[in-house]
mmCIF file of C-alpha atoms and ligand atoms in Angstrom:
data_model
loop_
_atom_site.group_PDB
_atom_site.id
_atom_site.type_symbol
_atom_site.label_atom_id
_atom_site.label_comp_id
_atom_site.label_asym_id
_atom_site.label_seq_id
_atom_site.Cartn_x
_atom_site.Cartn_y
_atom_site.Cartn_z
ATOM 1 C CA UNK E 1 48.904 39.932 -43.406
ATOM 2 C CA UNK E 2 48.610 38.335 -39.937
ATOM 3 C CA UNK E 3 45.086 37.886 -38.629
ATOM 4 C CA UNK E 4 44.685 39.367 -35.104
ATOM 5 C CA UNK E 5 42.247 38.305 -32.402
ATOM 6 C CA UNK E 6 38.593 39.321 -32.867
ATOM 7 C CA UNK E 7 37.840 42.691 -31.217
ATOM 8 C CA UNK E 8 36.258 42.456 -27.771
ATOM 9 C CA UNK E 9 32.654 43.515 -27.346
ATOM 10 C CA UNK E 10 32.868 46.628 -25.198
ATOM 11 C CA UNK E 11 30.229 48.657 -23.395
ATOM 12 C CA UNK E 12 29.776 52.420 -23.566
ATOM 13 C CA UNK E 13 32.578 54.269 -21.735
ATOM 14 C CA UNK E 14 31.947 55.364 -18.151
ATOM 15 C CA UNK E 15 32.946 58.943 -17.371
ATOM 16 C CA UNK E 16 34.851 59.271 -14.100
ATOM 17 C CA UNK E 17 35.848 62.615 -12.612
ATOM 18 C CA UNK E 18 38.704 62.540 -10.108
ATOM 19 C CA UNK E 19 39.674 65.621 -8.125
ATOM 20 C CA UNK E 20 43.143 66.107 -6.674
ATOM 21 C CA UNK E 21 44.480 64.152 -9.626
ATOM 22 C CA UNK E 22 48.064 65.413 -9.207
ATOM 23 C CA UNK E 23 48.281 64.199 -5.621
ATOM 24 C CA UNK E 24 49.563 60.985 -4.089
ATOM 25 C CA UNK E 25 46.283 59.110 -4.130
ATOM 26 C CA UNK E 26 45.625 60.304 -7.673
ATOM 27 C CA UNK E 27 48.930 58.845 -8.821
ATOM 28 C CA UNK E 28 48.092 55.445 -7.327
ATOM 29 C CA UNK E 29 44.437 55.507 -8.329
ATOM 30 C CA UNK E 30 44.315 56.681 -11.935
ATOM 31 C CA UNK E 31 46.262 53.756 -13.465
ATOM 32 C CA UNK E 32 44.039 51.307 -11.598
ATOM 33 C CA UNK E 33 40.853 52.915 -12.918
ATOM 34 C CA UNK E 34 42.262 52.975 -16.446
ATOM 35 C CA UNK E 35 43.391 49.342 -16.201
ATOM 36 C CA UNK E 36 39.831 48.065 -15.750
ATOM 37 C CA UNK E 37 40.177 47.190 -12.047
ATOM 38 C CA UNK E 38 37.232 49.413 -11.145
ATOM 39 C CA UNK E 39 34.581 48.548 -13.741
ATOM 40 C CA UNK E 40 35.821 45.266 -15.177
ATOM 41 C CA UNK E 41 37.511 44.269 -18.442
ATOM 42 C CA UNK E 42 34.692 45.253 -20.819
ATOM 43 C CA UNK E 43 34.014 48.826 -19.722
ATOM 44 C CA UNK E 44 36.110 51.650 -21.166
ATOM 45 C CA UNK E 45 36.695 54.704 -18.998
ATOM 46 C CA UNK E 46 36.913 58.398 -19.787
ATOM 47 C CA UNK E 47 38.804 60.345 -17.128
ATOM 48 C CA UNK E 48 38.129 63.991 -16.337
ATOM 49 C CA UNK E 49 40.674 65.285 -13.863
ATOM 50 C CA UNK E 50 40.264 68.361 -11.687
ATOM 51 C CA UNK E 51 43.158 70.191 -10.104
ATOM 52 C CA UNK E 52 43.945 73.624 -8.769
ATOM 53 C CA UNK E 53 45.700 75.777 -11.407
ATOM 54 C CA UNK E 54 49.111 75.399 -9.725
ATOM 55 C CA UNK E 55 48.938 71.597 -10.076
ATOM 56 C CA UNK E 56 47.432 71.322 -13.558
ATOM 57 C CA UNK E 57 50.802 70.746 -15.201
ATOM 58 C CA UNK E 58 51.601 67.893 -12.842
ATOM 59 C CA UNK E 59 48.216 66.311 -13.604
ATOM 60 C CA UNK E 60 48.988 66.692 -17.315
ATOM 61 C CA UNK E 61 52.216 64.790 -16.684
ATOM 62 C CA UNK E 62 50.205 61.977 -15.084
ATOM 63 C CA UNK E 63 48.030 61.891 -18.209
ATOM 64 C CA UNK E 64 51.174 61.481 -20.343
ATOM 65 C CA UNK E 65 52.070 58.458 -18.235
ATOM 66 C CA UNK E 66 48.581 57.018 -18.526
ATOM 67 C CA UNK E 67 48.926 57.309 -22.288
ATOM 68 C CA UNK E 68 52.248 55.469 -22.098
ATOM 69 C CA UNK E 69 50.595 52.587 -20.246
ATOM 70 C CA UNK E 70 48.622 51.933 -23.472
ATOM 71 C CA UNK E 71 45.592 50.804 -21.475
ATOM 72 C CA UNK E 72 43.096 49.409 -23.972
ATOM 73 C CA UNK E 73 40.183 50.599 -21.818
ATOM 74 C CA UNK E 74 41.263 54.241 -21.493
ATOM 75 C CA UNK E 75 38.970 56.196 -23.794
ATOM 76 C CA UNK E 76 40.461 59.595 -22.923
ATOM 77 C CA UNK E 77 41.876 61.683 -20.074
ATOM 78 C CA UNK E 78 41.545 65.466 -19.776
ATOM 79 C CA UNK E 79 42.674 67.891 -17.114
ATOM 80 C CA UNK E 80 40.656 70.909 -15.942
ATOM 81 C CA UNK E 81 40.967 73.618 -13.337
ATOM 82 C CA UNK E 82 37.277 74.410 -13.557
ATOM 83 C CA UNK E 83 34.772 72.268 -11.637
ATOM 84 C CA UNK E 84 31.883 72.811 -14.071
ATOM 85 C CA UNK E 85 33.949 71.399 -16.919
ATOM 86 C CA UNK E 86 35.503 68.638 -14.864
ATOM 87 C CA UNK E 87 32.165 67.260 -13.611
ATOM 88 C CA UNK E 88 30.417 67.633 -16.967
ATOM 89 C CA UNK E 89 28.765 64.315 -17.803
ATOM 90 C CA UNK E 90 30.355 62.470 -14.852
ATOM 91 C CA UNK E 91 28.824 59.084 -14.032
ATOM 92 C CA UNK E 92 31.163 58.756 -11.061
ATOM 93 C CA UNK E 93 32.774 61.613 -9.134
ATOM 94 C CA UNK E 94 35.655 60.743 -6.829
ATOM 95 C CA UNK E 95 36.489 63.714 -4.621
ATOM 96 C CA UNK E 96 40.051 63.244 -3.431
ATOM 97 C CA UNK E 97 41.457 66.793 -3.571
ATOM 98 C CA UNK E 98 41.318 68.437 -0.165
ATOM 99 C CA UNK E 99 43.197 70.892 1.972
ATOM 100 C CA UNK E 100 45.526 69.053 4.354
ATOM 101 C CA UNK E 101 45.729 70.022 8.002
ATOM 102 C CA UNK E 102 48.638 72.395 8.593
ATOM 103 C CA UNK E 103 50.510 73.296 11.767
ATOM 104 C CA UNK E 104 48.409 75.479 14.027
ATOM 105 C CA UNK E 105 45.167 74.648 12.241
ATOM 106 C CA UNK E 106 42.231 73.748 14.469
ATOM 107 C CA UNK E 107 39.626 71.185 13.356
ATOM 108 C CA UNK E 108 37.167 74.027 12.707
ATOM 109 C CA UNK E 109 39.732 75.746 10.444
ATOM 110 C CA UNK E 110 40.158 72.505 8.496
ATOM 111 C CA UNK E 111 36.402 72.105 8.136
ATOM 112 C CA UNK E 112 36.068 75.698 6.933
ATOM 113 C CA UNK E 113 38.949 75.363 4.448
ATOM 114 C CA UNK E 114 37.484 72.185 3.006
ATOM 115 C CA UNK E 115 33.994 73.597 2.902
ATOM 116 C CA UNK E 116 35.383 76.067 0.381
ATOM 117 C CA UNK E 117 36.181 73.075 -1.819
ATOM 118 C CA UNK E 118 33.265 70.682 -1.256
ATOM 119 C CA UNK E 119 30.383 73.190 -1.370
ATOM 120 C CA UNK E 120 31.204 74.465 -4.891
ATOM 121 C CA UNK E 121 32.045 70.946 -6.066
ATOM 122 C CA UNK E 122 28.638 69.748 -4.798
ATOM 123 C CA UNK E 123 27.016 72.560 -6.789
ATOM 124 C CA UNK E 124 29.001 71.717 -9.892
ATOM 125 C CA UNK E 125 27.994 68.048 -9.601
ATOM 126 C CA UNK E 126 24.365 69.089 -9.205
ATOM 127 C CA UNK E 127 24.505 71.235 -12.340
ATOM 128 C CA UNK E 128 26.821 69.401 -14.678
ATOM 129 C CA UNK E 129 27.171 65.699 -13.835
ATOM 130 C CA UNK E 130 25.220 62.928 -15.578
ATOM 131 C CA UNK E 131 21.740 62.063 -14.268
ATOM 132 C CA UNK E 132 23.043 58.850 -12.733
ATOM 133 C CA UNK E 133 26.069 60.405 -11.020
ATOM 134 C CA UNK E 134 27.477 58.557 -7.995
ATOM 135 C CA UNK E 135 29.839 60.385 -5.668
ATOM 136 C CA UNK E 136 32.581 59.128 -3.365
ATOM 137 C CA UNK E 137 34.269 61.566 -0.989
ATOM 138 C CA UNK E 138 37.808 60.639 0.030
ATOM 139 C CA UNK E 139 39.349 63.986 1.067
ATOM 140 C CA UNK E 140 39.342 64.466 4.840
ATOM 141 C CA UNK E 141 37.382 64.939 6.964
ATOM 142 C CA UNK E 142 35.652 62.610 4.494
ATOM 143 C CA UNK E 143 32.318 62.089 6.280
ATOM 144 C CA UNK E 144 31.651 65.771 6.842
ATOM 145 C CA UNK E 145 32.993 66.800 3.446
ATOM 146 C CA UNK E 146 30.469 64.334 1.985
ATOM 147 C CA UNK E 147 27.734 66.039 3.993
ATOM 148 C CA UNK E 148 28.756 69.453 2.654
ATOM 149 C CA UNK E 149 28.882 68.265 -0.961
ATOM 150 C CA UNK E 150 25.549 66.443 -0.647
ATOM 151 C CA UNK E 151 23.892 69.501 0.902
ATOM 152 C CA UNK E 152 24.887 71.481 -2.194
ATOM 153 C CA UNK E 153 23.479 68.978 -4.680
ATOM 154 C CA UNK E 154 19.743 68.969 -3.957
ATOM 155 C CA UNK E 155 18.811 67.372 -7.298
ATOM 156 C CA UNK E 156 21.005 64.296 -6.789
ATOM 157 C CA UNK E 157 19.391 61.496 -4.742
ATOM 158 C CA UNK E 158 21.147 61.569 -1.375
ATOM 159 C CA UNK E 159 22.136 57.876 -1.403
ATOM 160 C CA UNK E 160 24.316 58.661 -4.415
ATOM 161 C CA UNK E 161 26.700 60.430 -2.010
ATOM 162 C CA UNK E 162 29.092 58.264 -0.014
ATOM 163 C CA UNK E 163 32.177 58.734 2.149
ATOM 164 C CA UNK E 164 35.122 56.330 2.020
ATOM 165 C CA UNK E 165 35.424 53.962 4.990
ATOM 166 C CA UNK E 166 36.422 50.967 2.873
ATOM 167 C CA UNK E 167 40.056 51.629 3.746
ATOM 168 C CA UNK E 168 39.214 51.126 7.432
ATOM 169 C CA UNK E 169 37.264 47.990 6.478
ATOM 170 C CA UNK E 170 40.228 46.600 4.527
ATOM 171 C CA UNK E 171 42.623 47.464 7.350
ATOM 172 C CA UNK E 172 40.416 45.564 9.799
ATOM 173 C CA UNK E 173 40.154 42.577 7.442
ATOM 174 C CA UNK E 174 43.939 42.440 7.202
ATOM 175 C CA UNK E 175 44.353 42.523 10.988
ATOM 176 C CA UNK E 176 41.750 39.768 11.468
ATOM 177 C CA UNK E 177 43.493 37.667 8.830
ATOM 178 C CA UNK E 178 46.833 38.153 10.583
ATOM 179 C CA UNK E 179 45.437 37.215 13.976
ATOM 180 C CA UNK E 180 43.355 34.204 12.930
ATOM 181 C CA UNK E 181 45.297 32.807 9.984
ATOM 182 C CA UNK E 182 42.279 33.054 7.645
ATOM 183 C CA UNK E 183 42.618 34.693 4.224
ATOM 184 C CA UNK E 184 41.117 38.160 3.835
ATOM 185 C CA UNK E 185 38.724 36.662 1.282
ATOM 186 C CA UNK E 186 37.559 34.049 3.802
ATOM 187 C CA UNK E 187 36.192 36.606 6.284
ATOM 188 C CA UNK E 188 32.701 38.178 6.083
ATOM 189 C CA UNK E 189 30.394 40.102 8.401
ATOM 190 C CA UNK E 190 32.840 42.856 9.408
ATOM 191 C CA UNK E 191 31.513 46.398 9.918
ATOM 192 C CA UNK E 192 33.162 49.767 10.448
ATOM 193 C CA UNK E 193 30.773 52.089 12.284
ATOM 194 C CA UNK E 194 30.995 55.867 12.664
ATOM 195 C CA UNK E 195 33.573 58.358 11.493
ATOM 196 C CA UNK E 196 36.692 57.839 9.365
ATOM 197 C CA UNK E 197 38.757 58.932 12.347
ATOM 198 C CA UNK E 198 40.326 57.416 15.432
ATOM 199 C CA UNK E 199 36.866 57.186 17.066
ATOM 200 C CA UNK E 200 35.584 54.665 14.496
ATOM 201 C CA UNK E 201 34.396 51.277 15.724
ATOM 202 C CA UNK E 202 35.577 48.217 13.794
ATOM 203 C CA UNK E 203 33.011 45.572 14.836
ATOM 204 C CA UNK E 204 33.865 41.878 14.604
ATOM 205 C CA UNK E 205 30.777 40.593 16.438
ATOM 206 C CA UNK E 206 29.159 39.270 13.243
ATOM 207 C CA UNK E 207 32.339 38.014 11.583
ATOM 208 C CA UNK E 208 32.039 34.627 9.898
ATOM 209 C CA UNK E 209 34.686 32.486 8.225
ATOM 210 C CA UNK E 210 34.339 30.499 5.020
ATOM 211 C CA UNK E 211 33.399 26.855 5.542
ATOM 212 C CA UNK E 212 36.342 24.601 6.273
ATOM 213 C CA UNK E 213 38.831 27.394 6.915
ATOM 214 C CA UNK E 214 41.742 26.512 9.184
ATOM 215 C CA UNK E 215 41.719 29.570 11.435
ATOM 216 C CA UNK E 216 41.949 30.543 15.096
ATOM 217 C CA UNK E 217 38.326 31.698 15.140
ATOM 218 C CA UNK E 218 38.210 31.916 18.952
ATOM 219 C CA UNK E 219 40.782 34.725 18.820
ATOM 220 C CA UNK E 220 37.970 37.129 17.950
ATOM 221 C CA UNK E 221 36.354 36.430 21.347
ATOM 222 C CA UNK E 222 39.446 37.813 23.091
ATOM 223 C CA UNK E 223 38.050 41.094 24.346
ATOM 224 C CA UNK E 224 41.409 42.286 25.626
ATOM 225 C CA UNK E 225 42.979 41.847 22.201
ATOM 226 C CA UNK E 226 39.991 43.557 20.605
ATOM 227 C CA UNK E 227 40.049 46.574 22.918
ATOM 228 C CA UNK E 228 43.794 46.978 23.464
ATOM 229 C CA UNK E 229 45.189 45.988 20.085
ATOM 230 C CA UNK E 230 42.756 45.441 17.239
ATOM 231 C CA UNK E 231 40.505 48.481 17.581
ATOM 232 C CA UNK E 232 43.276 51.053 18.213
ATOM 233 C CA UNK E 233 45.445 49.495 15.478
ATOM 234 C CA UNK E 234 42.706 49.846 12.869
ATOM 235 C CA UNK E 235 41.406 53.203 14.079
ATOM 236 C CA UNK E 236 44.877 54.772 14.239
ATOM 237 C CA UNK E 237 46.352 53.079 11.190
ATOM 238 C CA UNK E 238 46.294 56.329 9.208
ATOM 239 C CA UNK E 239 48.574 57.920 11.802
ATOM 240 C CA UNK E 240 50.813 54.834 11.881
ATOM 241 C CA UNK E 241 51.248 55.050 8.099
ATOM 242 C CA UNK E 242 52.125 58.737 8.325
ATOM 243 C CA UNK E 243 54.670 58.034 11.097
ATOM 244 C CA UNK E 244 56.343 55.139 9.293
ATOM 245 C CA UNK E 245 56.069 56.217 5.657
ATOM 246 C CA UNK E 246 56.383 59.951 6.225
ATOM 247 C CA UNK E 247 53.257 60.579 4.156
ATOM 248 C CA UNK E 248 49.636 59.555 4.411
ATOM 249 C CA UNK E 249 48.320 56.366 2.907
ATOM 250 C CA UNK E 250 48.043 56.453 -0.875
ATOM 251 C CA UNK E 251 48.303 52.965 -2.419
ATOM 252 C CA UNK E 252 45.926 51.480 0.149
ATOM 253 C CA UNK E 253 43.583 54.471 -0.096
ATOM 254 C CA UNK E 254 43.502 54.065 -3.884
ATOM 255 C CA UNK E 255 42.872 50.325 -3.457
ATOM 256 C CA UNK E 256 39.929 51.057 -1.175
ATOM 257 C CA UNK E 257 38.491 53.552 -3.681
ATOM 258 C CA UNK E 258 38.676 50.906 -6.402
ATOM 259 C CA UNK E 259 36.958 48.360 -4.130
ATOM 260 C CA UNK E 260 34.215 50.817 -3.106
ATOM 261 C CA UNK E 261 33.285 51.889 -6.631
ATOM 262 C CA UNK E 262 33.694 48.358 -8.015
ATOM 263 C CA UNK E 263 31.154 47.026 -5.528
ATOM 264 C CA UNK E 264 28.830 49.993 -6.041
ATOM 265 C CA UNK E 265 28.857 49.544 -9.820
ATOM 266 C CA UNK E 266 28.870 45.740 -9.958
ATOM 267 C CA UNK E 267 27.279 44.744 -6.621
ATOM 268 C CA UNK E 268 28.640 43.280 -3.392
ATOM 269 C CA UNK E 269 29.091 39.501 -3.535
ATOM 270 C CA UNK E 270 26.038 37.449 -2.497
ATOM 271 C CA UNK E 271 25.784 37.027 1.263
ATOM 272 C CA UNK E 272 28.429 39.661 2.009
ATOM 273 C CA UNK E 273 28.402 43.256 3.081
ATOM 274 C CA UNK E 274 31.003 45.976 3.277
ATOM 275 C CA UNK E 275 31.373 49.327 5.085
ATOM 276 C CA UNK E 276 30.249 52.602 3.505
ATOM 277 C CA UNK E 277 29.803 56.151 4.790
ATOM 278 C CA UNK E 278 26.118 56.950 4.159
ATOM 279 C CA UNK E 279 23.741 59.701 5.242
ATOM 280 C CA UNK E 280 21.922 58.534 8.366
ATOM 281 C CA UNK E 281 18.170 58.534 8.745
ATOM 282 C CA UNK E 282 18.471 57.256 12.279
ATOM 283 C CA UNK E 283 19.407 53.661 11.391
ATOM 284 C CA UNK E 284 20.908 51.844 14.394
ATOM 285 C CA UNK E 285 20.286 54.961 16.496
ATOM 286 C CA UNK E 286 22.864 56.999 14.545
ATOM 287 C CA UNK E 287 21.698 60.635 14.620
ATOM 288 C CA UNK E 288 19.989 61.755 11.436
ATOM 289 C CA UNK E 289 21.839 64.001 9.042
ATOM 290 C CA UNK E 290 25.430 62.804 9.459
ATOM 291 C CA UNK E 291 27.440 60.573 7.130
ATOM 292 C CA UNK E 292 28.296 57.559 9.278
ATOM 293 C CA UNK E 293 29.889 54.292 8.269
ATOM 294 C CA UNK E 294 27.350 51.449 8.163
ATOM 295 C CA UNK E 295 27.233 47.832 7.007
ATOM 296 C CA UNK E 296 25.892 48.014 3.457
ATOM 297 C CA UNK E 297 25.195 45.897 0.413
ATOM 298 C CA UNK E 298 25.037 47.164 -3.146
ATOM 299 C CA UNK E 299 22.359 45.994 -5.564
ATOM 300 C CA UNK E 300 21.630 47.480 -9.007
ATOM 301 C CA UNK E 301 23.794 50.490 -8.209
ATOM 302 C CA UNK E 302 22.167 51.359 -4.864
ATOM 303 C CA UNK E 303 23.587 51.022 -1.352
ATOM 304 C CA UNK E 304 21.259 49.572 1.271
ATOM 305 C CA UNK E 305 22.089 49.505 4.964
ATOM 306 C CA UNK E 306 22.005 45.943 6.349
ATOM 307 C CA UNK E 307 19.152 45.896 8.902
ATOM 308 C CA UNK E 308 18.627 44.192 12.263
ATOM 309 C CA UNK E 309 22.154 43.411 13.397
ATOM 310 C CA UNK E 310 22.487 42.863 17.157
ATOM 311 C CA UNK E 311 24.714 45.322 19.016
ATOM 312 C CA UNK E 312 26.098 44.693 22.487
ATOM 313 C CA UNK E 313 26.139 47.567 25.008
ATOM 314 C CA UNK E 314 29.872 48.170 24.739
ATOM 315 C CA UNK E 315 29.567 48.320 20.941
ATOM 316 C CA UNK E 316 26.672 50.761 21.248
ATOM 317 C CA UNK E 317 28.778 53.035 23.466
ATOM 318 C CA UNK E 318 31.626 53.044 20.948
ATOM 319 C CA UNK E 319 29.308 53.823 18.047
ATOM 320 C CA UNK E 320 27.757 56.642 20.057
ATOM 321 C CA UNK E 321 31.195 58.122 20.776
ATOM 322 C CA UNK E 322 32.060 58.178 17.072
ATOM 323 C CA UNK E 323 28.710 59.536 15.945
ATOM 324 C CA UNK E 324 28.901 62.237 18.660
ATOM 325 C CA UNK E 325 32.058 63.369 16.899
ATOM 326 C CA UNK E 326 30.192 63.423 13.573
ATOM 327 C CA UNK E 327 27.423 65.504 15.135
ATOM 328 C CA UNK E 328 30.022 67.959 16.469
ATOM 329 C CA UNK E 329 31.572 68.233 12.989
ATOM 330 C CA UNK E 330 28.139 68.749 11.464
ATOM 331 C CA UNK E 331 27.326 71.446 14.019
ATOM 332 C CA UNK E 332 30.618 73.196 13.214
ATOM 333 C CA UNK E 333 29.854 73.352 9.494
ATOM 334 C CA UNK E 334 26.240 74.250 10.240
ATOM 335 C CA UNK E 335 27.477 77.210 12.288
ATOM 336 C CA UNK E 336 29.344 78.299 9.159
ATOM 337 C CA UNK E 337 26.066 78.141 7.218
ATOM 338 C CA UNK E 338 27.304 75.272 5.059
ATOM 339 C CA UNK E 339 24.650 72.630 5.676
HETATM 340 P P1 NAD J 401 47.917 65.210 -1.768
HETATM 341 O O1 NAD J 401 48.178 66.464 -0.992
HETATM 342 O O2 NAD J 401 49.037 64.393 -2.275
HETATM 343 O O3 NAD J 401 46.985 65.570 -3.012
HETATM 344 C C1 NAD J 401 45.874 66.365 -2.903
HETATM 345 C C2 NAD J 401 45.675 67.037 -4.246
HETATM 346 O O4 NAD J 401 44.442 67.749 -4.189
HETATM 347 C C3 NAD J 401 46.757 68.065 -4.583
HETATM 348 O O5 NAD J 401 47.315 67.754 -5.843
HETATM 349 C C4 NAD J 401 46.015 69.390 -4.596
HETATM 350 O O6 NAD J 401 46.522 70.295 -5.564
HETATM 351 C C5 NAD J 401 44.609 68.927 -4.939
HETATM 352 N N1 NAD J 401 43.555 69.873 -4.593
HETATM 353 C C6 NAD J 401 43.487 70.717 -3.542
HETATM 354 N N2 NAD J 401 42.389 71.467 -3.605
HETATM 355 C C7 NAD J 401 41.720 71.087 -4.720
HETATM 356 C C8 NAD J 401 40.534 71.510 -5.342
HETATM 357 N N3 NAD J 401 39.793 72.485 -4.825
HETATM 358 N N4 NAD J 401 40.150 70.894 -6.483
HETATM 359 C C9 NAD J 401 40.897 69.916 -7.013
HETATM 360 N N5 NAD J 401 42.066 69.484 -6.486
HETATM 361 C C10 NAD J 401 42.467 70.070 -5.355
HETATM 362 O O7 NAD J 401 46.940 64.344 -0.841
HETATM 363 P P2 NAD J 401 46.575 62.798 -0.968
HETATM 364 O O8 NAD J 401 47.578 62.013 -0.198
HETATM 365 O O9 NAD J 401 46.306 62.474 -2.384
HETATM 366 O O10 NAD J 401 45.234 62.763 -0.081
HETATM 367 C C11 NAD J 401 44.092 63.466 -0.518
HETATM 368 C C12 NAD J 401 43.058 63.502 0.597
HETATM 369 O O11 NAD J 401 42.595 62.193 0.900
HETATM 370 C C13 NAD J 401 43.545 64.086 1.926
HETATM 371 O O12 NAD J 401 42.514 64.867 2.481
HETATM 372 C C14 NAD J 401 43.752 62.839 2.776
HETATM 373 O O13 NAD J 401 43.677 63.133 4.163
HETATM 374 C C15 NAD J 401 42.573 62.014 2.305
HETATM 375 N N6 NAD J 401 42.624 60.582 2.601
HETATM 376 C C16 NAD J 401 41.446 59.976 2.912
HETATM 377 C C17 NAD J 401 41.413 58.620 3.150
HETATM 378 C C18 NAD J 401 40.128 57.913 3.490
HETATM 379 O O14 NAD J 401 40.172 56.708 3.762
HETATM 380 N N7 NAD J 401 38.971 58.569 3.512
HETATM 381 C C19 NAD J 401 42.596 57.880 3.061
HETATM 382 C C20 NAD J 401 43.775 58.511 2.728
HETATM 383 C C21 NAD J 401 43.782 59.880 2.484
HETATM 384 C C1 LMR J 402 44.132 57.487 6.416
HETATM 385 O O1 LMR J 402 43.264 56.927 7.077
HETATM 386 O O2 LMR J 402 45.177 56.912 6.050
HETATM 387 C C2 LMR J 402 43.930 58.920 6.011
HETATM 388 O O3 LMR J 402 42.662 59.360 6.350
HETATM 389 C C3 LMR J 402 45.015 59.811 6.477
HETATM 390 C C4 LMR J 402 44.908 60.182 7.933
HETATM 391 O O4 LMR J 402 45.052 61.380 8.240
HETATM 392 O O5 LMR J 402 44.675 59.305 8.761
#
């Protein structure tokens, strides 16, 4: 008989709950989680997938495909239409499933419709997830949905709730790379501030390039390019994708989810930070009690906001405009008695 390679030493499986598993992002995300891209090559993953009853069969079809990928790290994948079961034992909860905006729907209607999803899911996480659960909210409006979920999970430390702004961060990195000629992995010090919406502020004022990089670094001093091209391009990229692709971003959103959880679980690289939607306690003058994007590092599984960065007046004004929008969203859900 042929002698195979020695079995790898593997850790205990991580349990990951993903909601909206039958959707577009789910389809792009689940194979990447199961492949090891999120937690590395030695950590098996158990998937628990939540869908609405009408989409359970589709999610089951995705599970059949995951099986056919023969991922060595996939320790199981189950589909549920019940949040208590889906979040049971979850170490990570990725909340993707959300109600999309439909014709004639006002922002307040969208907030109310999504509150009906994120409030009960917050409660289910509080009751049924693992002690160390970490939550990422992707479904829009992501920042305020994160606030609703967090408000319904009083036993989970609040810094374990995050909203996805890594996609905006990655979009900005790509635009800087295009403009300067540097590689995306040669650029550090970028921050997305505020809301995951067109009011966000992608801030290049602290951007640094790797030593010896051949790049047009001065391009980032071009205020006209920043204000007229870079900022609107990044902030409205979601709309551009919808216009060109005919559907909202999915592969890039899934990539950003993988990056966010990877860095949360394994730490941000030394000397670097990324952008994360975190509950504000007034850092950088952001009003307390909203989930705003901040510069953050991850150490030992905890996000910490990078302190003491200088902000110019025009940057301050842009951050204020975005956080005003977050306050308005918070007030709208507060008026509904949700936070
Ligand atoms: P999609 O419509 O393809 O899939 C959404 C899925 O969620 C559907 O299968 C639906 O059945 C499911 N769902 C709805 N309510 C649910 C519930 N209560 N529990 C579990 N599942 C439920 O949408 P998509 O393209 O996958 O996008 C999902 C969300 O992510 C949208 O809100 C989108 O706007 C948002 N998004 C956010 C970012 C970001 O950077 N934060 C980026 C891209 C997309
Ligand atoms: C995105 O940024 O691609 C998503 O949030 C979709 C959208 O509506 O912009």
